[in-house]
CSV table of C-alpha atoms in Angstrom, one decimal:
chain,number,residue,atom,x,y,z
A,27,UNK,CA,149.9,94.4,260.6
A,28,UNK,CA,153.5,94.6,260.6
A,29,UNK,CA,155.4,91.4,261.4
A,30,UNK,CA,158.3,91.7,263.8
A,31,UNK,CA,160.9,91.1,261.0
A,32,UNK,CA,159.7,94.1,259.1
A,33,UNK,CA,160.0,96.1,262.9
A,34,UNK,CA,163.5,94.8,262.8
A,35,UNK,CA,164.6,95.7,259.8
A,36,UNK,CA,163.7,99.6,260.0
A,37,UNK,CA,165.0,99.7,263.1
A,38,UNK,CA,168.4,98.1,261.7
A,39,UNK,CA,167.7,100.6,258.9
A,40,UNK,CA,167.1,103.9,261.3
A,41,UNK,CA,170.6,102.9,263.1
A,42,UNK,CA,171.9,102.5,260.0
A,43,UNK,CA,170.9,106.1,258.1
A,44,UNK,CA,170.7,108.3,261.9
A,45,UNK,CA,173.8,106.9,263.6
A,46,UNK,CA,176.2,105.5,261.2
A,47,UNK,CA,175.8,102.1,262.5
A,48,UNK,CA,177.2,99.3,260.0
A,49,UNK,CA,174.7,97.3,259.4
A,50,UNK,CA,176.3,93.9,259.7
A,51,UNK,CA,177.7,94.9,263.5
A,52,UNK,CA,173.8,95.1,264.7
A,53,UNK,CA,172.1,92.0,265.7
A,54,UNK,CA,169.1,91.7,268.2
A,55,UNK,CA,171.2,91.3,271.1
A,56,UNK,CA,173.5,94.2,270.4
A,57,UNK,CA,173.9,97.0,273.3
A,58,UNK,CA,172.6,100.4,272.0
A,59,UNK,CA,174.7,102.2,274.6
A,60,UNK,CA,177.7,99.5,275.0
A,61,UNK,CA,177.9,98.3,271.3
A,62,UNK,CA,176.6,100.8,269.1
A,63,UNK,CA,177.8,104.1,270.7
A,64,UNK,CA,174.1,105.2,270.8
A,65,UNK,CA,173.8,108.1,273.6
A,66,UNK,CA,171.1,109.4,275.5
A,67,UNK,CA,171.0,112.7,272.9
A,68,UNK,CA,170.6,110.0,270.4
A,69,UNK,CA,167.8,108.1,272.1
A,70,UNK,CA,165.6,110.7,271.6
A,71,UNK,CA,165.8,110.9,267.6
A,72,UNK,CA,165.5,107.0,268.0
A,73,UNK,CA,162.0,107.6,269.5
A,74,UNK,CA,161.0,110.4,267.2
A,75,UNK,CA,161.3,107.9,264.1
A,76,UNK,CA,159.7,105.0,265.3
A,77,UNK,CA,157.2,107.6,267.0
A,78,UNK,CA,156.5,108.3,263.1
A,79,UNK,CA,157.0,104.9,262.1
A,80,UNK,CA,154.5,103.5,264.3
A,81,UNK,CA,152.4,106.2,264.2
A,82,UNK,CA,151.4,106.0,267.5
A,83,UNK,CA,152.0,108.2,270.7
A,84,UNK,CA,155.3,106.6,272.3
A,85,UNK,CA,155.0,107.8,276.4
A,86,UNK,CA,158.9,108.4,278.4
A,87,UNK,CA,158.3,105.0,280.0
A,88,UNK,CA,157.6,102.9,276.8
A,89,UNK,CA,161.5,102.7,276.3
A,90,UNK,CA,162.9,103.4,280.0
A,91,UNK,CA,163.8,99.5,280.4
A,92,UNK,CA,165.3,99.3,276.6
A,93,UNK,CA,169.1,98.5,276.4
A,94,UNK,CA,169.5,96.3,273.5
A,95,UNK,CA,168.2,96.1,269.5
A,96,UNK,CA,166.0,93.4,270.7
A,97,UNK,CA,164.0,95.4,273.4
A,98,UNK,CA,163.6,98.1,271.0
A,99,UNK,CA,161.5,95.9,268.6
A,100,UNK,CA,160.2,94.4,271.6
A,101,UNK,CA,159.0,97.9,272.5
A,102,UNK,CA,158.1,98.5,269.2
A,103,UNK,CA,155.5,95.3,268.4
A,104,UNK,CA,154.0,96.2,272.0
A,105,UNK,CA,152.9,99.3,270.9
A,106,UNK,CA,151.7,98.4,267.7
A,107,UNK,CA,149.6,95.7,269.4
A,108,UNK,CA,151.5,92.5,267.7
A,109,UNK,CA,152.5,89.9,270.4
B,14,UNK,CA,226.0,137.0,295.8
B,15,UNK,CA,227.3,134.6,293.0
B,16,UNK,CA,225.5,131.6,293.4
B,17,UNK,CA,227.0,128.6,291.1
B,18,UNK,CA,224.3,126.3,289.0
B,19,UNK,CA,224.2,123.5,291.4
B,20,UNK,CA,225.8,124.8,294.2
B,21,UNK,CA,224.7,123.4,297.6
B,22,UNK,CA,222.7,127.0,298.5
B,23,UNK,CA,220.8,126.8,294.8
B,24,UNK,CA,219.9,123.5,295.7
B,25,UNK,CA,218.4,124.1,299.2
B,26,UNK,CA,216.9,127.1,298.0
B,27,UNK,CA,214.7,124.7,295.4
B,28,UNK,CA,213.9,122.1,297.9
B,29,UNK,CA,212.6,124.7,300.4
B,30,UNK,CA,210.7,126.0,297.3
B,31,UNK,CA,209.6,122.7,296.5
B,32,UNK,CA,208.3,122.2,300.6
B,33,UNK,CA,207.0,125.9,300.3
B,34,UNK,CA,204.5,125.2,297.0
B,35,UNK,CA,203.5,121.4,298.4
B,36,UNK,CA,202.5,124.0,301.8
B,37,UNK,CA,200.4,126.2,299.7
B,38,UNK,CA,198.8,123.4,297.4
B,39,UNK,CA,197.8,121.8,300.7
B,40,UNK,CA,196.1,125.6,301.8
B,41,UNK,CA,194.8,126.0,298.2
B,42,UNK,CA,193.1,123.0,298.6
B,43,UNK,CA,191.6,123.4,302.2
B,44,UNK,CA,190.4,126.9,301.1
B,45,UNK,CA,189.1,125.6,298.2
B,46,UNK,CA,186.9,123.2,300.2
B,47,UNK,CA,185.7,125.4,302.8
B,48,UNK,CA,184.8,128.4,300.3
B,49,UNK,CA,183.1,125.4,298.7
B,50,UNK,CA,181.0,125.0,301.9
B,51,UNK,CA,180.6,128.5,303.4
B,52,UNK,CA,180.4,130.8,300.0
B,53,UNK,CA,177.3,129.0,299.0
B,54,UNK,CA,175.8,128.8,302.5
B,55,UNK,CA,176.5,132.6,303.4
B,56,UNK,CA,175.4,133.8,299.7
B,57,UNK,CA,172.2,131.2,299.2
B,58,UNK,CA,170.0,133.6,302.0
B,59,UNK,CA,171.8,136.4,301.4
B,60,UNK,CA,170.6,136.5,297.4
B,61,UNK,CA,167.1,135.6,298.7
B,62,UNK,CA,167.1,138.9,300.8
B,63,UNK,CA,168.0,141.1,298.5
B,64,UNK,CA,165.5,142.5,296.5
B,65,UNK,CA,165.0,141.0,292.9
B,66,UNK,CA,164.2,138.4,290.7
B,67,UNK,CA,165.3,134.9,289.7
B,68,UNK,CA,167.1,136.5,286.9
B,69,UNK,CA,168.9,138.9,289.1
B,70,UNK,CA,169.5,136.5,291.9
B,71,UNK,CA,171.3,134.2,288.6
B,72,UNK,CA,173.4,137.1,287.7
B,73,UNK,CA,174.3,138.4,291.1
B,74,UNK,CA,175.5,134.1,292.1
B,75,UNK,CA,177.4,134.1,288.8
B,76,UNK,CA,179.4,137.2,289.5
B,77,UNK,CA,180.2,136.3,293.0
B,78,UNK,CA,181.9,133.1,291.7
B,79,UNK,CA,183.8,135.0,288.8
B,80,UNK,CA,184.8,137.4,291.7
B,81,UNK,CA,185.6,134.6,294.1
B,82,UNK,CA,187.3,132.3,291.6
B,83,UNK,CA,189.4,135.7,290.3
B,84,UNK,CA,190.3,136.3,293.8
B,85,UNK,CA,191.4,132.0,294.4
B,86,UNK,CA,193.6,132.5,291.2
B,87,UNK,CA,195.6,135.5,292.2
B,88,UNK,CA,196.2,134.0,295.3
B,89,UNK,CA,197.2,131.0,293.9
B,90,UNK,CA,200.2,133.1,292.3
B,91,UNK,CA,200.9,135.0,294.7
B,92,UNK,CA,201.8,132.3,297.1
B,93,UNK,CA,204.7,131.0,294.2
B,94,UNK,CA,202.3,127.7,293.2
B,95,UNK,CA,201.5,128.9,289.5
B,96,UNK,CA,201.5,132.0,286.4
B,97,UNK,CA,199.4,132.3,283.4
B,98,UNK,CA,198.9,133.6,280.3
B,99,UNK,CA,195.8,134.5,278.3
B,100,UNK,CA,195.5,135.4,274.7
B,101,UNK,CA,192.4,136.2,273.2
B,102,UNK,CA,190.9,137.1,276.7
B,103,UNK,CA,188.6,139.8,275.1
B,104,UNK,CA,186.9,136.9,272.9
B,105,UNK,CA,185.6,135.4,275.5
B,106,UNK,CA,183.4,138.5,276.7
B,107,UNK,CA,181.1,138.6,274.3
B,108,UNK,CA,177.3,137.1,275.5
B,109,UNK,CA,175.8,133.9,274.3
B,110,UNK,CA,178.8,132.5,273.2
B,111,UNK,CA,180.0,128.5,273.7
B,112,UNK,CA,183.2,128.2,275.4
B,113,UNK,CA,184.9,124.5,274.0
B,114,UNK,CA,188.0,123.9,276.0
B,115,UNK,CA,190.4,121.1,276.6
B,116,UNK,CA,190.6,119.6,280.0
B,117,UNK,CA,194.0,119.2,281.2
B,118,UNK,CA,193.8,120.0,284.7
B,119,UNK,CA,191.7,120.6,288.1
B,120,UNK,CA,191.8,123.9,287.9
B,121,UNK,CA,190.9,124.6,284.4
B,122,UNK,CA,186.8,126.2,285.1
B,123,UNK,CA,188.1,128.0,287.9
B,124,UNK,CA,190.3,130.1,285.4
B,125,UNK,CA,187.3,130.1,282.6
B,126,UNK,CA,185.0,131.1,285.1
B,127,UNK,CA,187.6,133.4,286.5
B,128,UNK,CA,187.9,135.0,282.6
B,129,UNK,CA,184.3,134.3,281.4
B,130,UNK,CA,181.7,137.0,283.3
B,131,UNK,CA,178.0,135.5,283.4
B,132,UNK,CA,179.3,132.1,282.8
B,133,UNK,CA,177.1,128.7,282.6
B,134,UNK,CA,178.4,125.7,283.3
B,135,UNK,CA,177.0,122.1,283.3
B,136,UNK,CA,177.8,120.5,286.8
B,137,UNK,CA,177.5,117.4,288.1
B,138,UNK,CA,173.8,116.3,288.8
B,139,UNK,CA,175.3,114.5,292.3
B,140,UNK,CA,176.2,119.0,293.3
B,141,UNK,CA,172.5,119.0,293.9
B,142,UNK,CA,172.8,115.9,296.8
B,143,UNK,CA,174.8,118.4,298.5
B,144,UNK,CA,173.1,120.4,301.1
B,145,UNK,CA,175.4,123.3,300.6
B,146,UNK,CA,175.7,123.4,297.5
B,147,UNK,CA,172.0,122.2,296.0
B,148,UNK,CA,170.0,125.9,296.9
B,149,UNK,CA,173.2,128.0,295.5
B,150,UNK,CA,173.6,125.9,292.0
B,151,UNK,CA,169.8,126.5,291.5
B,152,UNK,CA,170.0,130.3,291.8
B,153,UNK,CA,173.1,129.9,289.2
B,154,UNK,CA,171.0,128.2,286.9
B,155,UNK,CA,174.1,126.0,286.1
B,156,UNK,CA,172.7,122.6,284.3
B,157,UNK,CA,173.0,119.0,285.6
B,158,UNK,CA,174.4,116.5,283.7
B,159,UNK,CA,171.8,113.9,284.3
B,160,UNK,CA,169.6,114.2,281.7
B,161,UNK,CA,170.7,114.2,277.6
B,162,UNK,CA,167.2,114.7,276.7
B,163,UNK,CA,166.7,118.2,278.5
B,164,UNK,CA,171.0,119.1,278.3
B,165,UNK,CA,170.7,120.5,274.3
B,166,UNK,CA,167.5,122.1,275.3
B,167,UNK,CA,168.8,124.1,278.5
B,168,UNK,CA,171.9,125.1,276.9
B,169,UNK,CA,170.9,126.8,273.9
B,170,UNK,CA,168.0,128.3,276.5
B,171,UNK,CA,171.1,129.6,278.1
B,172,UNK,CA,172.9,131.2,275.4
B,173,UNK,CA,169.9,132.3,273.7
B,174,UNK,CA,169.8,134.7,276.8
B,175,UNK,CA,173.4,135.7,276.6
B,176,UNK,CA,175.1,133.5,278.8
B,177,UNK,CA,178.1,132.0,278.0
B,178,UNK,CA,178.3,128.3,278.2
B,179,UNK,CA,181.5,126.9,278.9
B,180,UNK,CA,181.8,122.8,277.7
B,181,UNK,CA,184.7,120.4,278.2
B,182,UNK,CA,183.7,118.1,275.1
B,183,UNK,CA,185.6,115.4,276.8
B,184,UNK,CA,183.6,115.1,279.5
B,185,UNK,CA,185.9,115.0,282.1
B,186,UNK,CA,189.8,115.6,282.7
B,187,UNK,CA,192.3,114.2,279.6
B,188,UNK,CA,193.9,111.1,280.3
B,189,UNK,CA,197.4,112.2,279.8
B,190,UNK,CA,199.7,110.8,276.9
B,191,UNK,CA,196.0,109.3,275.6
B,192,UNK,CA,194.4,111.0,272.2
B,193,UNK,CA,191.7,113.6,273.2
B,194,UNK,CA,188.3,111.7,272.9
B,195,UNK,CA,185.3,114.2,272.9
B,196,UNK,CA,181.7,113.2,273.6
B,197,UNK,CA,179.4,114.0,271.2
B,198,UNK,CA,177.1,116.7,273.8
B,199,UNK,CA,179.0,119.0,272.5
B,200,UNK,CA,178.2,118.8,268.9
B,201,UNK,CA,175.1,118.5,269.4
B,202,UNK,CA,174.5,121.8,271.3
B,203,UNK,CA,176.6,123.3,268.3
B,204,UNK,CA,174.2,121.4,265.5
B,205,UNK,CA,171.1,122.0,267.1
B,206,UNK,CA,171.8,125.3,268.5
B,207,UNK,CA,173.2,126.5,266.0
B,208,UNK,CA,175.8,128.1,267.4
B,209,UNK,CA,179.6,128.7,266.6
B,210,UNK,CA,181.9,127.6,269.1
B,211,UNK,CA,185.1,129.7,270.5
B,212,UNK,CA,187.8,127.2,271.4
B,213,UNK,CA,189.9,127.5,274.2
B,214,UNK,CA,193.3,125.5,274.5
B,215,UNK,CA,194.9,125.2,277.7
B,216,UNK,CA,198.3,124.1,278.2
B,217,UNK,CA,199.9,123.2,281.6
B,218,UNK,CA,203.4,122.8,281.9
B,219,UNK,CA,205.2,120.8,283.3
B,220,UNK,CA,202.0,118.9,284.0
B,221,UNK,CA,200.1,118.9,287.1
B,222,UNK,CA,196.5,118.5,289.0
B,223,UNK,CA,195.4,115.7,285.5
B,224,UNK,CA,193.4,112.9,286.4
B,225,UNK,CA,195.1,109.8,288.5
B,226,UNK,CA,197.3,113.1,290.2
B,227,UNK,CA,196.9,113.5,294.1
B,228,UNK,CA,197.0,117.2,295.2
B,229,UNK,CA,200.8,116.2,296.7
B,230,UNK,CA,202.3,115.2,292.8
B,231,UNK,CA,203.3,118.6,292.1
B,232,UNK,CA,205.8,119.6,289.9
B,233,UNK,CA,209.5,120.4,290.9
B,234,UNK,CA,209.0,124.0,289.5
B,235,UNK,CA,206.0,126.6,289.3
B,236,UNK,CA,203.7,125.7,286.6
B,237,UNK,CA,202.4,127.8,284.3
B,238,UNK,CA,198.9,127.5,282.6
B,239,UNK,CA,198.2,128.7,279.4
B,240,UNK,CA,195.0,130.2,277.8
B,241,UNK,CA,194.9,130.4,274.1
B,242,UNK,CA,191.6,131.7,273.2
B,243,UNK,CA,191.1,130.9,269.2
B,244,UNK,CA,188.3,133.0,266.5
B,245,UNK,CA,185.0,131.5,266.6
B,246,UNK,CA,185.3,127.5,264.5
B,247,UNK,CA,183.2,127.6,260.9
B,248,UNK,CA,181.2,124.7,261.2
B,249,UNK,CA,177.8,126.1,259.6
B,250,UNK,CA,178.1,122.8,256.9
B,251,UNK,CA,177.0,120.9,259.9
B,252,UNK,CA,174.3,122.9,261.1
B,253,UNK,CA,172.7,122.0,257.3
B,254,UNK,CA,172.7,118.2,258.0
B,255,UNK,CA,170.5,115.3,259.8
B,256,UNK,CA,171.8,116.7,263.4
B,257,UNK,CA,172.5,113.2,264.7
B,258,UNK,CA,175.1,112.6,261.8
B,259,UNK,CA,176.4,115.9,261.7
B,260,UNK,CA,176.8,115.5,265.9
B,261,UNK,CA,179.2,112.8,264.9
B,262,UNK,CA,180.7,114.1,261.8
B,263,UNK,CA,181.3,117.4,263.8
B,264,UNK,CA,182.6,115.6,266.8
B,265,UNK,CA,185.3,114.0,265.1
B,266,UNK,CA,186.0,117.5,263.6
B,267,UNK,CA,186.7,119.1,266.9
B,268,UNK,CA,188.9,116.3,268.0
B,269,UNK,CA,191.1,116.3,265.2
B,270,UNK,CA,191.1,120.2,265.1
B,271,UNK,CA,191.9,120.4,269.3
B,272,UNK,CA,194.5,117.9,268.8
B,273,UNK,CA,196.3,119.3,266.6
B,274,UNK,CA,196.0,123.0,268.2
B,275,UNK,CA,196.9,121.1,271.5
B,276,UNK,CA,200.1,119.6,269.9
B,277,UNK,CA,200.9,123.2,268.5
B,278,UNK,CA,200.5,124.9,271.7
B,279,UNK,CA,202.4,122.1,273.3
B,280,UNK,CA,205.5,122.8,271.2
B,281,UNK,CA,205.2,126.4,271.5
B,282,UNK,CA,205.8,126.2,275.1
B,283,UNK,CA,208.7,124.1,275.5
């Protein structure tokens, strides 16, 4: 079972390596759109990594209501069954 | 008979010049919208009756609007409002290639189009809310704007079967005296298609038709646009790399590169 600090940090880590995000601007309230320059084009390689990361089957509605760092590890522990 | 610089007949002859152009913007306009409204409605059954396919139908709508838009540009100079100047025209008629221009003014696609045959262009999704427009932009096959996810996909589609795709990487007019700031939808076509752009700069002068201009700010002479149609851009190091950093890597390449060839072409002119 992965703990939600671990789901934070590789997302943190993804941002980092994918988008060129510095690390210290991203906190769990941070925009992805608004704050991080992440665009829709983006979005899409977001959910292809942590597609692979979570090894699980991540539907187009999953992340629909995501805007900020904290919904995506919300997103994230939902789907691998953590609460 | 000798007219003196500044004399009172020069002068009246500019301001009725000046009345005369601010007259034909005002009919440029109101054709523009009507042809907007009727060219579409008239064509839409018309290309449904003909005999052919989907693909023929696309190809037929395309070269109506090259045809029409030609026609709306000649006009245009014949009635005293503008001139131009192409160079490079015969590099943008080759098929599948991706047309990057700067976005100075309104009436930039109608040129490209005017110049580019079997053009694609990505429209505005809210086109497709239109009644009169909605059944004509899906025979084009011109793409909405309303989805990123399916926007790579389509366009390299498009060029794959020889289309040309024209994109303004800014995304919408330049805010004059601000630096040109390009999206990055642009890039990623170029990363993920794998496809070497042709850049376009476009120069109006003196300026005219940018954004925050009503129709009525025109200039106090003619303007002239200018089409400066560069060789293809070498950006194949990019098309080796993770595609979401080389999209931004390569998208602050093409706004340093069309700044610069913008400020050249700029100084050129005056």
């Amino acid at each position: 079972m992965k703990t939600r600090e671990a789901v934070y940090l590789k997302v943190v880590e993804i941002l980092s390596d994918l988008f060129e995000v510095d690390v210290t601007d991203i906190s769990e309230s941070s925009r992805l759109y608004d704050d991080l320059d992440i665009d829709s084009i983006d979005a899409i390689d977001l959910v292809v990594e942590l597609k692979s990361y979570a090894g699980k089957k991540i539907g187009p509605d999953d992340f629909k209501s995501v805007r900020s760092v904290g919904d995506v590890v919300n997103a994230v522990c939902e789907l691998l069954g953590n609460e | 008979m000798y007219v003196e610089t500044g004399s009172p007949v020069e002068l009246m002859l500019k301001v009725m010049n000046y009345y005369w152009r601010l007259i034909a913007t005002a009919i440029a306009f109101i054709l523009f919208g009507i042809g907007g409204i009727f060219v579409p409605l008239l064509a839409t059954p018309v290309l449904y009756l003909l005999p052919g396919n989907k693909r023929l139908r696309q190809v037929g709508a395309r070269k109506l609007i090259h045809i029409v838009f030609k026609a709306y540009i000649h006009m245009m100079r014949a009635m005293g409002i503008l001139t131009w100047d192409v160079q490079g025209l015969e590099k943008l008629q080759r098929p599948g290639i991706l047309v990057l221009a700067n976005h100075p003014t309104l009436l930039d696609v109608v040129f490209l189009v005017a110049f580019v045959p079997n053009a694609n262009c990505i429209v505005k999704s809210r086109l497709m809310q239109n009644p009169a427009m909605k059944g004509f932009v899906t025979i084009t096959g011109y793409i909405t704007n309303d989805n990123g996810e399916t926007l790579v996909e389509k366009a390299c589609c498009s060029m794959d079967s020889g289309s040309a795709l024209i994109i303004f990487p800014e995304g919408t007019r330049t805010t004059p005296g601000s630096e040109l700031s390009f999206q990055r939808g642009a890039a990623n076509i170029i990363v993920r298609g794998k496809v070497k752009p042709t850049p376009v700069v476009i120069n109006c002068q003196p300026e005219t038709l940018s954004k925050h201009q009503k129709w009525y700010h025109i200039p106090d002479r003619k303007f002239h646009l200018s089409f400066c149609v560069l060789d293809d851009m070498e950006v194949e190091k990019y098309m080796e790399m993770n595609a979401s950093v080389a999209a931004r890597q390569l998208t602050r390449y093409l706004e340093d590169t069309y700044t610069q060839e913008v400020m050249l072409d700029e100084r050129r002119s005056i």
